[in-house]
Amino acid sequence: MIERHLFLQHMKYATQYLKTAVKFIEDYDGRIPFSHYLKQQFTTEKKYGSRDRRSIAALCYYHFRLGHGEKVLPIEERIFLGIYLCEQVSNTLLEQLKPEWNKTIQLPLQEKLYSVDSFFASGIFPWVDELSDGMEGTTFALSFLIQPKLFIRVRPGKMIVVKHKLSYAAISFEQINDDCLSFENGTKLEETLTLNEEYVVQDYNSQRVGEFMRQVLSTVNMQLSTSVWDCCAASGGKSIMAYDLDPHIDLTVSDIRPSILQNLNKRFQEAGIFNYRPFVADLYYAKQLHQAINQQFHLVICDAPCTGSGTWSRTPEQLNFFDETEIERYSNLQKKIVSNVIPFVKPGGFLLYITCSVFKKENEEVLQYIQQNFDVQLQQMELLKGYAIKADTLFAALFLVKNKGSFNALAT
């Protein structure tokens, strides 16, 4: 009798969560990240505690993880299907409303897909023809049904103390390599570790870009100080990684908005990086760059604005609201940006081009554009596929810039 009462109570809460989740999904228009939208909604819905908010958010994300699959279904049915395909433990809603699914929810994903014969993985991600070479379309589409891991990069000399603190706090982790640890998504580290001083939150494949940087820094390490310009610095993760590889670099950072650089400055202070030059510029306009800087660099890191499609398993709402015409827009923007920054590379220096995109037009097509229009030599190129290891997918290409370019022409 007590168990029955508890089940009914749980079912009541679950039904209310479902109703709220459906309302949120119906009202959401995709203009801001869904996490920001949820924060706004819960600010007005004071009755929900932290556990309630997590449960409602999870129901919403089950819906978004289906992408464009089964779009004709009502939102409630898509949520049920998302729960079934994404989870492997018994669920209160399914137990009451989809008992046949709840009985087999523990099965591997492929077996559950066979039992839901109307759902096709190809429907999740409809732009397979646009994917970069080497991407496995079906595997990539199914990765949206799996929550990615949380990865951190432990800063130099901090691994022993970090692992000790994690063990003392009974926080489970997996060590991927000398610097990288992974955790289940949602693991709270802030109360145990010191962010930016001891570790940075950085996806596994974003960390692997450090292999490209290391190649450059070892090539020009005969210089007294290697000059590095992180031209799309954003939160500064790549800059901190470059600094950790060589604390003697002469670092310059830029981005399009002052607020971004203000946040970056705070993060650099926490990371112990004080000696660097920041400036604000829109890389689309060459004249702005020429007015802001008058030097060339051994390495220019161009983590270019992109669709972010390689990270959509973390923000699956973007998969649902994506407009395919954005691929071409970003590709053109990226070509313009690299055209404007390449002249700032010293002869014999390097351009490191990076995206977190899975689309060929943002990756291989831009690579071909650079090769066709500039005197460069491709040193290394790799599609860093993360969808099989619960990580992001990135593209990185390292170019040796051979001639002087047209540095003085930037004023035009």
Short mmCIF file of C-alpha atoms in Angstrom, two decimals:
data_model
loop_
_atom_site.label_atom_id
_atom_site.label_comp_id
_atom_site.label_asym_id
_atom_site.label_seq_id
_atom_site.Cartn_x
_atom_site.Cartn_y
_atom_site.Cartn_z
CA MET A 1 0.00 0.00 0.00
CA ILE A 2 2.84 2.37 0.88
CA GLU A 3 4.65 1.51 -2.35
CA ARG A 4 1.47 2.17 -4.33
CA HIS A 5 1.04 5.54 -2.61
CA LEU A 6 4.64 6.51 -3.39
CA PHE A 7 4.21 5.49 -7.01
CA LEU A 8 1.08 7.62 -7.37
CA GLN A 9 2.87 10.55 -5.77
CA HIS A 10 5.82 10.16 -8.15
CA MET A 11 3.40 9.84 -11.06
CA LYS A 12 1.67 13.07 -10.02
CA TYR A 13 4.97 14.93 -10.03
CA ALA A 14 6.05 13.33 -13.31
CA THR A 15 2.77 14.31 -14.98
CA GLN A 16 3.17 17.91 -13.82
CA TYR A 17 6.77 17.93 -15.06
CA LEU A 18 5.59 16.64 -18.43
CA LYS A 19 2.93 19.32 -18.72
CA THR A 20 5.45 22.06 -17.89
CA ALA A 21 8.03 20.65 -20.30
CA VAL A 22 5.51 20.60 -23.15
CA LYS A 23 4.61 24.23 -22.47
CA PHE A 24 8.27 25.27 -22.44
CA ILE A 25 8.94 23.47 -25.72
CA GLU A 26 5.88 25.01 -27.37
CA ASP A 27 6.91 28.53 -26.34
CA TYR A 28 10.62 28.24 -27.15
CA ASP A 29 11.62 29.84 -30.47
CA GLY A 30 15.33 28.98 -30.63
CA ARG A 31 16.61 32.57 -30.57
CA ILE A 32 18.61 32.07 -27.37
CA PRO A 33 20.25 28.91 -25.96
CA PHE A 34 17.65 26.70 -24.36
CA SER A 35 19.58 26.67 -21.07
CA HIS A 36 19.19 30.48 -20.91
CA TYR A 37 15.52 30.20 -21.80
CA LEU A 38 14.97 27.66 -19.01
CA LYS A 39 16.69 29.93 -16.52
CA GLN A 40 14.31 32.74 -17.48
CA GLN A 41 11.27 30.49 -17.16
CA PHE A 42 12.24 29.08 -13.78
CA THR A 43 12.80 32.60 -12.50
CA THR A 44 9.04 33.13 -12.87
CA GLU A 45 8.12 29.56 -11.80
CA LYS A 46 9.17 29.86 -8.16
CA LYS A 47 7.37 26.67 -7.10
CA TYR A 48 10.05 24.43 -8.63
CA GLY A 49 13.07 23.38 -6.61
CA SER A 50 16.41 22.32 -8.08
CA ARG A 51 15.39 18.66 -8.45
CA ASP A 52 12.14 19.70 -10.18
CA ARG A 53 14.06 21.95 -12.57
CA ARG A 54 16.48 19.17 -13.48
CA SER A 55 13.62 16.77 -14.16
CA ILE A 56 11.73 19.23 -16.37
CA ALA A 57 14.89 20.19 -18.26
CA ALA A 58 15.65 16.51 -18.89
CA LEU A 59 12.20 15.97 -20.42
CA CYS A 60 12.73 18.93 -22.75
CA TYR A 61 16.11 17.65 -23.88
CA TYR A 62 14.68 14.17 -24.62
CA HIS A 63 12.47 15.95 -27.14
CA PHE A 64 15.32 17.95 -28.68
CA ARG A 65 17.66 14.95 -28.92
CA LEU A 66 15.37 13.38 -31.51
CA GLY A 67 16.30 16.23 -33.85
CA HIS A 68 14.19 16.07 -36.99
CA GLY A 69 13.10 12.47 -36.37
CA GLU A 70 9.37 11.83 -35.96
CA LYS A 71 8.51 15.53 -36.19
CA VAL A 72 4.86 14.63 -36.86
CA LEU A 73 4.43 13.20 -33.37
CA PRO A 74 2.88 15.28 -30.58
CA ILE A 75 5.46 16.71 -28.18
CA GLU A 76 4.43 14.31 -25.40
CA GLU A 77 5.01 11.30 -27.68
CA ARG A 78 8.39 12.64 -28.75
CA ILE A 79 9.36 13.02 -25.10
CA PHE A 80 8.33 9.40 -24.39
CA LEU A 81 10.32 8.20 -27.40
CA GLY A 82 13.31 10.29 -26.30
CA ILE A 83 13.21 8.79 -22.82
CA TYR A 84 13.09 5.28 -24.27
CA LEU A 85 15.97 5.77 -26.68
CA CYS A 86 18.20 7.89 -24.43
CA GLU A 87 17.83 6.08 -21.09
CA GLN A 88 18.44 2.57 -19.79
CA VAL A 89 16.71 2.66 -16.39
CA SER A 90 13.03 2.32 -15.56
CA ASN A 91 11.08 5.56 -15.91
CA THR A 92 7.91 6.56 -14.02
CA LEU A 93 6.20 8.10 -17.06
CA LEU A 94 6.95 5.13 -19.30
CA GLU A 95 5.92 2.67 -16.61
CA GLN A 96 2.45 4.18 -16.56
CA LEU A 97 2.00 5.39 -20.15
CA LYS A 98 4.32 3.22 -22.26
CA PRO A 99 4.76 0.03 -20.20
CA GLU A 100 5.91 -2.02 -23.19
CA TRP A 101 8.82 0.37 -23.70
CA ASN A 102 9.64 0.55 -20.01
CA LYS A 103 10.06 -3.25 -19.92
CA THR A 104 12.83 -3.09 -22.54
CA ILE A 105 14.39 0.27 -21.72
CA GLN A 106 17.58 -1.41 -20.45
CA LEU A 107 18.36 -2.86 -23.89
CA PRO A 108 21.20 -1.45 -26.03
CA LEU A 109 20.22 1.44 -28.29
CA GLN A 110 20.41 -0.58 -31.51
CA GLU A 111 17.99 -3.19 -30.17
CA LYS A 112 15.54 -0.51 -29.07
CA LEU A 113 15.71 1.05 -32.52
CA TYR A 114 14.63 -2.27 -34.03
CA SER A 115 11.60 -2.32 -31.74
CA VAL A 116 10.62 1.21 -32.80
CA ASP A 117 10.59 0.43 -36.50
CA SER A 118 8.97 3.74 -37.47
CA PHE A 119 11.97 5.72 -36.19
CA PHE A 120 15.03 6.03 -38.42
CA ALA A 121 18.35 7.37 -37.22
CA SER A 122 18.80 9.22 -40.53
CA GLY A 123 15.83 11.39 -39.61
CA ILE A 124 17.64 12.92 -36.63
CA PHE A 125 20.22 14.74 -38.77
CA PRO A 126 18.94 15.47 -42.30
CA TRP A 127 22.09 17.09 -43.74
CA VAL A 128 24.24 13.99 -44.22
CA ASP A 129 25.27 15.08 -47.73
CA GLU A 130 26.90 18.20 -46.23
CA LEU A 131 29.16 16.29 -43.82
CA SER A 132 32.93 16.41 -43.92
CA ASP A 133 34.81 13.49 -45.45
CA GLY A 134 35.18 10.60 -43.04
CA MET A 135 32.05 11.33 -41.01
CA GLU A 136 29.84 8.27 -40.46
CA GLY A 137 26.35 9.75 -40.90
CA THR A 138 24.35 7.14 -38.99
CA THR A 139 26.78 6.94 -36.08
CA PHE A 140 26.89 10.72 -35.87
CA ALA A 141 23.08 10.97 -35.93
CA LEU A 142 22.73 8.40 -33.14
CA SER A 143 25.25 10.30 -31.01
CA PHE A 144 22.57 12.93 -30.38
CA LEU A 145 20.74 10.34 -28.27
CA ILE A 146 23.73 10.06 -25.94
CA GLN A 147 24.72 12.63 -23.33
CA PRO A 148 28.35 13.69 -23.94
CA LYS A 149 30.90 13.57 -21.17
CA LEU A 150 32.41 16.45 -19.23
CA PHE A 151 36.11 16.82 -20.00
CA ILE A 152 38.69 18.90 -18.18
CA ARG A 153 42.30 19.69 -18.92
CA VAL A 154 44.42 19.67 -15.80
CA ARG A 155 47.00 22.45 -15.84
CA PRO A 156 50.74 21.75 -15.66
CA GLY A 157 51.95 20.42 -12.32
CA LYS A 158 48.41 20.09 -10.91
CA MET A 159 47.47 16.48 -11.75
CA ILE A 160 48.55 14.90 -8.46
CA VAL A 161 46.68 17.39 -6.29
CA VAL A 162 43.62 17.31 -8.57
CA LYS A 163 43.36 13.51 -8.46
CA HIS A 164 43.86 13.57 -4.69
CA LYS A 165 41.04 16.09 -4.23
CA LEU A 166 38.71 14.15 -6.51
CA SER A 167 39.40 10.89 -4.70
CA TYR A 168 38.88 12.53 -1.31
CA ALA A 169 35.54 13.94 -2.50
CA ALA A 170 34.57 10.51 -3.92
CA ILE A 171 34.08 11.96 -7.41
CA SER A 172 34.45 9.30 -10.12
CA PHE A 173 36.61 10.12 -13.12
CA GLU A 174 38.53 8.51 -15.94
CA GLN A 175 42.02 9.64 -16.89
CA ILE A 176 42.22 9.90 -20.68
CA ASN A 177 45.86 10.99 -21.00
CA ASP A 178 48.50 12.93 -19.06
CA ASP A 179 46.36 16.07 -18.90
CA CYS A 180 42.75 15.04 -19.58
CA LEU A 181 40.10 13.69 -17.20
CA SER A 182 36.51 12.82 -18.06
CA PHE A 183 33.38 12.77 -15.90
CA GLU A 184 29.71 12.04 -16.31
CA ASN A 185 27.97 15.13 -17.58
CA GLY A 186 26.59 17.26 -14.75
CA THR A 187 29.38 16.37 -12.31
CA LYS A 188 29.94 19.30 -9.95
CA LEU A 189 33.61 20.15 -9.64
CA GLU A 190 33.52 23.77 -8.46
CA GLU A 191 33.41 22.95 -4.75
CA THR A 192 36.30 20.49 -5.03
CA LEU A 193 38.71 21.99 -7.56
CA THR A 194 39.83 25.54 -8.33
CA LEU A 195 38.61 26.47 -11.79
CA ASN A 196 41.21 27.94 -14.17
CA GLU A 197 44.00 27.69 -11.60
CA GLU A 198 44.00 23.88 -11.35
CA TYR A 199 41.91 22.92 -14.35
CA VAL A 200 39.97 24.27 -17.30
CA VAL A 201 36.75 22.84 -18.71
CA GLN A 202 37.73 21.86 -22.24
CA ASP A 203 36.42 19.15 -24.51
CA TYR A 204 38.73 16.26 -25.31
CA ASN A 205 39.10 17.13 -28.99
CA SER A 206 39.57 20.81 -28.20
CA GLN A 207 42.48 19.66 -26.05
CA ARG A 208 43.85 17.64 -28.96
CA VAL A 209 44.29 20.87 -30.91
CA GLY A 210 47.22 21.36 -28.54
CA GLU A 211 49.05 18.73 -30.61
CA PHE A 212 49.01 21.16 -33.54
CA MET A 213 50.24 24.00 -31.31
CA ARG A 214 53.00 21.87 -29.89
CA GLN A 215 54.28 21.20 -33.41
CA VAL A 216 54.52 24.95 -34.04
CA LEU A 217 56.06 25.86 -30.71
CA SER A 218 58.73 23.20 -31.10
CA THR A 219 59.49 24.49 -34.61
CA VAL A 220 60.03 28.12 -33.61
CA ASN A 221 61.39 27.56 -30.11
CA MET A 222 64.76 28.91 -31.16
CA GLN A 223 63.17 32.33 -30.96
CA LEU A 224 63.55 34.26 -27.74
CA SER A 225 59.77 34.53 -27.52
CA THR A 226 57.19 32.99 -29.83
CA SER A 227 54.54 35.53 -30.83
CA VAL A 228 51.02 34.09 -30.83
CA TRP A 229 47.78 35.81 -31.82
CA ASP A 230 44.54 34.09 -30.84
CA CYS A 231 42.34 36.09 -33.16
CA CYS A 232 38.93 34.63 -32.19
CA ALA A 233 39.80 34.18 -28.55
CA ALA A 234 36.26 33.91 -27.06
CA SER A 235 36.69 32.58 -23.52
CA GLY A 236 40.43 32.06 -24.02
CA GLY A 237 40.66 28.28 -23.77
CA LYS A 238 43.08 27.92 -26.70
CA SER A 239 45.21 30.80 -25.39
CA ILE A 240 45.51 29.21 -21.95
CA MET A 241 46.51 25.94 -23.62
CA ALA A 242 49.17 27.70 -25.70
CA TYR A 243 50.48 29.40 -22.56
CA ASP A 244 50.61 26.08 -20.72
CA LEU A 245 52.63 24.59 -23.60
CA ASP A 246 55.04 27.56 -23.51
CA PRO A 247 54.69 30.14 -20.70
CA HIS A 248 57.17 32.41 -22.52
CA ILE A 249 54.96 33.11 -25.53
CA ASP A 250 54.29 36.71 -26.50
CA LEU A 251 50.49 36.51 -26.46
CA THR A 252 47.94 38.71 -28.22
CA VAL A 253 44.19 38.05 -28.09
CA SER A 254 41.23 39.61 -29.85
CA ASP A 255 37.51 39.18 -30.29
CA ILE A 256 34.56 41.08 -31.67
CA ARG A 257 32.99 42.36 -28.41
CA PRO A 258 34.53 44.13 -25.40
CA SER A 259 32.41 42.02 -23.01
CA ILE A 260 34.07 38.86 -24.30
CA LEU A 261 37.52 40.23 -23.57
CA GLN A 262 36.40 41.43 -20.13
CA ASN A 263 35.35 37.88 -19.26
CA LEU A 264 38.56 36.55 -20.78
CA ASN A 265 40.60 38.94 -18.63
CA LYS A 266 38.93 37.61 -15.48
CA ARG A 267 39.67 34.07 -16.54
CA PHE A 268 43.29 34.90 -17.38
CA GLN A 269 43.74 36.47 -13.95
CA GLU A 270 42.49 33.25 -12.34
CA ALA A 271 44.80 31.25 -14.60
CA GLY A 272 47.82 33.36 -13.66
CA ILE A 273 48.24 34.91 -17.11
CA PHE A 274 48.98 38.62 -16.81
CA ASN A 275 51.31 39.45 -19.67
CA TYR A 276 49.25 39.67 -22.86
CA ARG A 277 47.77 42.23 -25.26
CA PRO A 278 44.01 42.32 -25.93
CA PHE A 279 42.14 44.29 -28.55
CA VAL A 280 38.62 44.40 -29.99
CA ALA A 281 38.15 43.96 -33.74
CA ASP A 282 35.72 42.54 -36.26
CA LEU A 283 37.89 40.25 -38.36
CA TYR A 284 35.58 40.70 -41.33
CA TYR A 285 37.05 44.18 -41.85
CA ALA A 286 40.73 44.19 -42.76
CA LYS A 287 41.07 47.91 -42.09
CA GLN A 288 40.10 47.44 -38.44
CA LEU A 289 42.92 44.93 -38.03
CA HIS A 290 45.49 47.18 -39.64
CA GLN A 291 44.45 49.99 -37.29
CA ALA A 292 44.68 47.73 -34.24
CA ILE A 293 47.96 45.90 -34.81
CA ASN A 294 51.13 46.55 -36.79
CA GLN A 295 53.09 43.35 -36.36
CA GLN A 296 53.21 39.80 -37.66
CA PHE A 297 53.16 36.62 -35.58
CA HIS A 298 54.85 33.24 -35.54
CA LEU A 299 51.44 31.62 -34.97
CA VAL A 300 47.92 32.85 -35.62
CA ILE A 301 45.21 30.70 -34.04
CA CYS A 302 41.94 31.15 -35.92
CA ASP A 303 39.19 29.27 -34.08
CA ALA A 304 36.70 30.61 -36.59
CA PRO A 305 33.02 31.44 -36.03
CA CYS A 306 31.03 28.45 -37.28
CA THR A 307 27.74 26.59 -37.05
CA GLY A 308 28.98 24.78 -33.95
CA SER A 309 27.47 21.59 -35.36
CA GLY A 310 30.19 19.44 -33.81
CA THR A 311 28.92 20.44 -30.35
CA TRP A 312 25.17 20.03 -30.91
CA SER A 313 24.94 16.91 -28.76
CA ARG A 314 25.52 19.32 -25.85
CA THR A 315 22.94 21.80 -27.15
CA PRO A 316 20.52 19.63 -29.18
CA GLU A 317 17.96 22.42 -29.49
CA GLN A 318 20.27 23.90 -32.14
CA LEU A 319 19.80 20.77 -34.22
CA ASN A 320 16.05 21.41 -34.19
CA PHE A 321 16.20 25.08 -35.16
CA PHE A 322 19.11 25.04 -37.60
CA ASP A 323 18.67 26.74 -40.98
CA GLU A 324 20.73 24.99 -43.67
CA THR A 325 21.52 28.31 -45.39
CA GLU A 326 23.74 29.11 -42.39
CA ILE A 327 26.35 26.66 -43.68
CA GLU A 328 27.07 28.79 -46.74
CA ARG A 329 26.97 32.00 -44.71
CA TYR A 330 29.54 30.74 -42.24
CA SER A 331 31.73 29.33 -45.00
CA ASN A 332 31.88 32.73 -46.70
CA LEU A 333 32.57 34.45 -43.37
CA GLN A 334 35.40 32.02 -42.61
CA LYS A 335 37.03 32.62 -46.01
CA LYS A 336 36.87 36.36 -45.44
CA ILE A 337 38.38 36.08 -41.96
CA VAL A 338 41.30 33.85 -42.97
CA SER A 339 41.99 36.16 -45.92
CA ASN A 340 42.29 39.06 -43.50
CA VAL A 341 44.42 37.34 -40.85
CA ILE A 342 46.89 35.37 -42.99
CA PRO A 343 48.90 38.53 -43.87
CA PHE A 344 49.61 38.88 -40.15
CA VAL A 345 51.57 35.62 -40.14
CA LYS A 346 55.34 36.01 -40.39
CA PRO A 347 56.97 34.41 -43.43
CA GLY A 348 57.77 30.91 -42.22
CA GLY A 349 55.12 31.22 -39.52
CA PHE A 350 51.91 29.24 -39.12
CA LEU A 351 48.15 29.59 -39.37
CA LEU A 352 46.09 27.17 -37.29
CA TYR A 353 42.52 27.05 -38.64
CA ILE A 354 39.93 25.44 -36.34
CA THR A 355 36.17 24.90 -36.38
CA CYS A 356 33.78 22.90 -34.22
CA SER A 357 31.78 22.09 -37.34
CA VAL A 358 30.98 18.81 -39.10
CA PHE A 359 30.17 20.46 -42.43
CA LYS A 360 32.49 20.16 -45.44
CA LYS A 361 31.88 23.74 -46.56
CA GLU A 362 33.25 25.05 -43.26
CA ASN A 363 36.15 22.61 -43.19
CA GLU A 364 37.64 21.11 -46.36
CA GLU A 365 36.21 23.83 -48.60
CA VAL A 366 37.86 26.59 -46.55
CA LEU A 367 41.09 24.56 -46.49
CA GLN A 368 41.01 24.39 -50.30
CA TYR A 369 40.29 28.12 -50.49
CA ILE A 370 43.36 28.89 -48.36
CA GLN A 371 45.57 26.66 -50.50
CA GLN A 372 44.32 28.14 -53.75
CA ASN A 373 44.63 31.80 -52.72
CA PHE A 374 47.74 31.98 -50.54
CA ASP A 375 51.32 30.77 -50.66
CA VAL A 376 50.95 28.18 -47.93
CA GLN A 377 51.87 24.58 -47.30
CA LEU A 378 49.48 22.29 -45.44
CA GLN A 379 51.38 20.72 -42.54
CA GLN A 380 48.62 18.73 -40.87
CA MET A 381 44.86 18.36 -41.16
CA GLU A 382 42.52 16.25 -39.09
CA LEU A 383 38.83 15.81 -38.50
CA LEU A 384 38.78 15.16 -34.76
CA LYS A 385 35.73 12.92 -34.50
CA GLY A 386 34.22 12.83 -31.04
CA TYR A 387 30.77 11.34 -31.57
CA ALA A 388 31.90 7.78 -30.81
CA ILE A 389 33.58 8.77 -27.52
CA LYS A 390 30.98 11.18 -26.11
CA ALA A 391 33.06 14.22 -27.10
CA ASP A 392 32.74 17.11 -29.55
CA THR A 393 33.83 16.92 -33.19
CA LEU A 394 36.36 19.51 -34.40
CA PHE A 395 38.30 20.21 -37.57
CA ALA A 396 41.87 21.55 -37.47
CA ALA A 397 44.33 22.42 -40.22
CA LEU A 398 47.84 23.79 -39.76
CA PHE A 399 49.47 25.80 -42.57
CA LEU A 400 53.02 27.00 -43.03
CA VAL A 401 52.82 30.49 -44.54
CA LYS A 402 55.67 30.80 -47.02
CA ASN A 403 55.83 34.35 -48.40
CA LYS A 404 55.32 37.84 -47.03
CA GLY A 405 51.74 38.09 -48.21
CA SER A 406 50.32 41.59 -48.55
CA PHE A 407 50.69 42.94 -45.04
CA ASN A 408 50.78 46.59 -46.14
CA ALA A 409 47.67 46.13 -48.28
CA LEU A 410 45.51 45.75 -45.19
CA ALA A 411 44.87 49.47 -45.07
CA THR A 412 42.73 49.21 -48.17
#
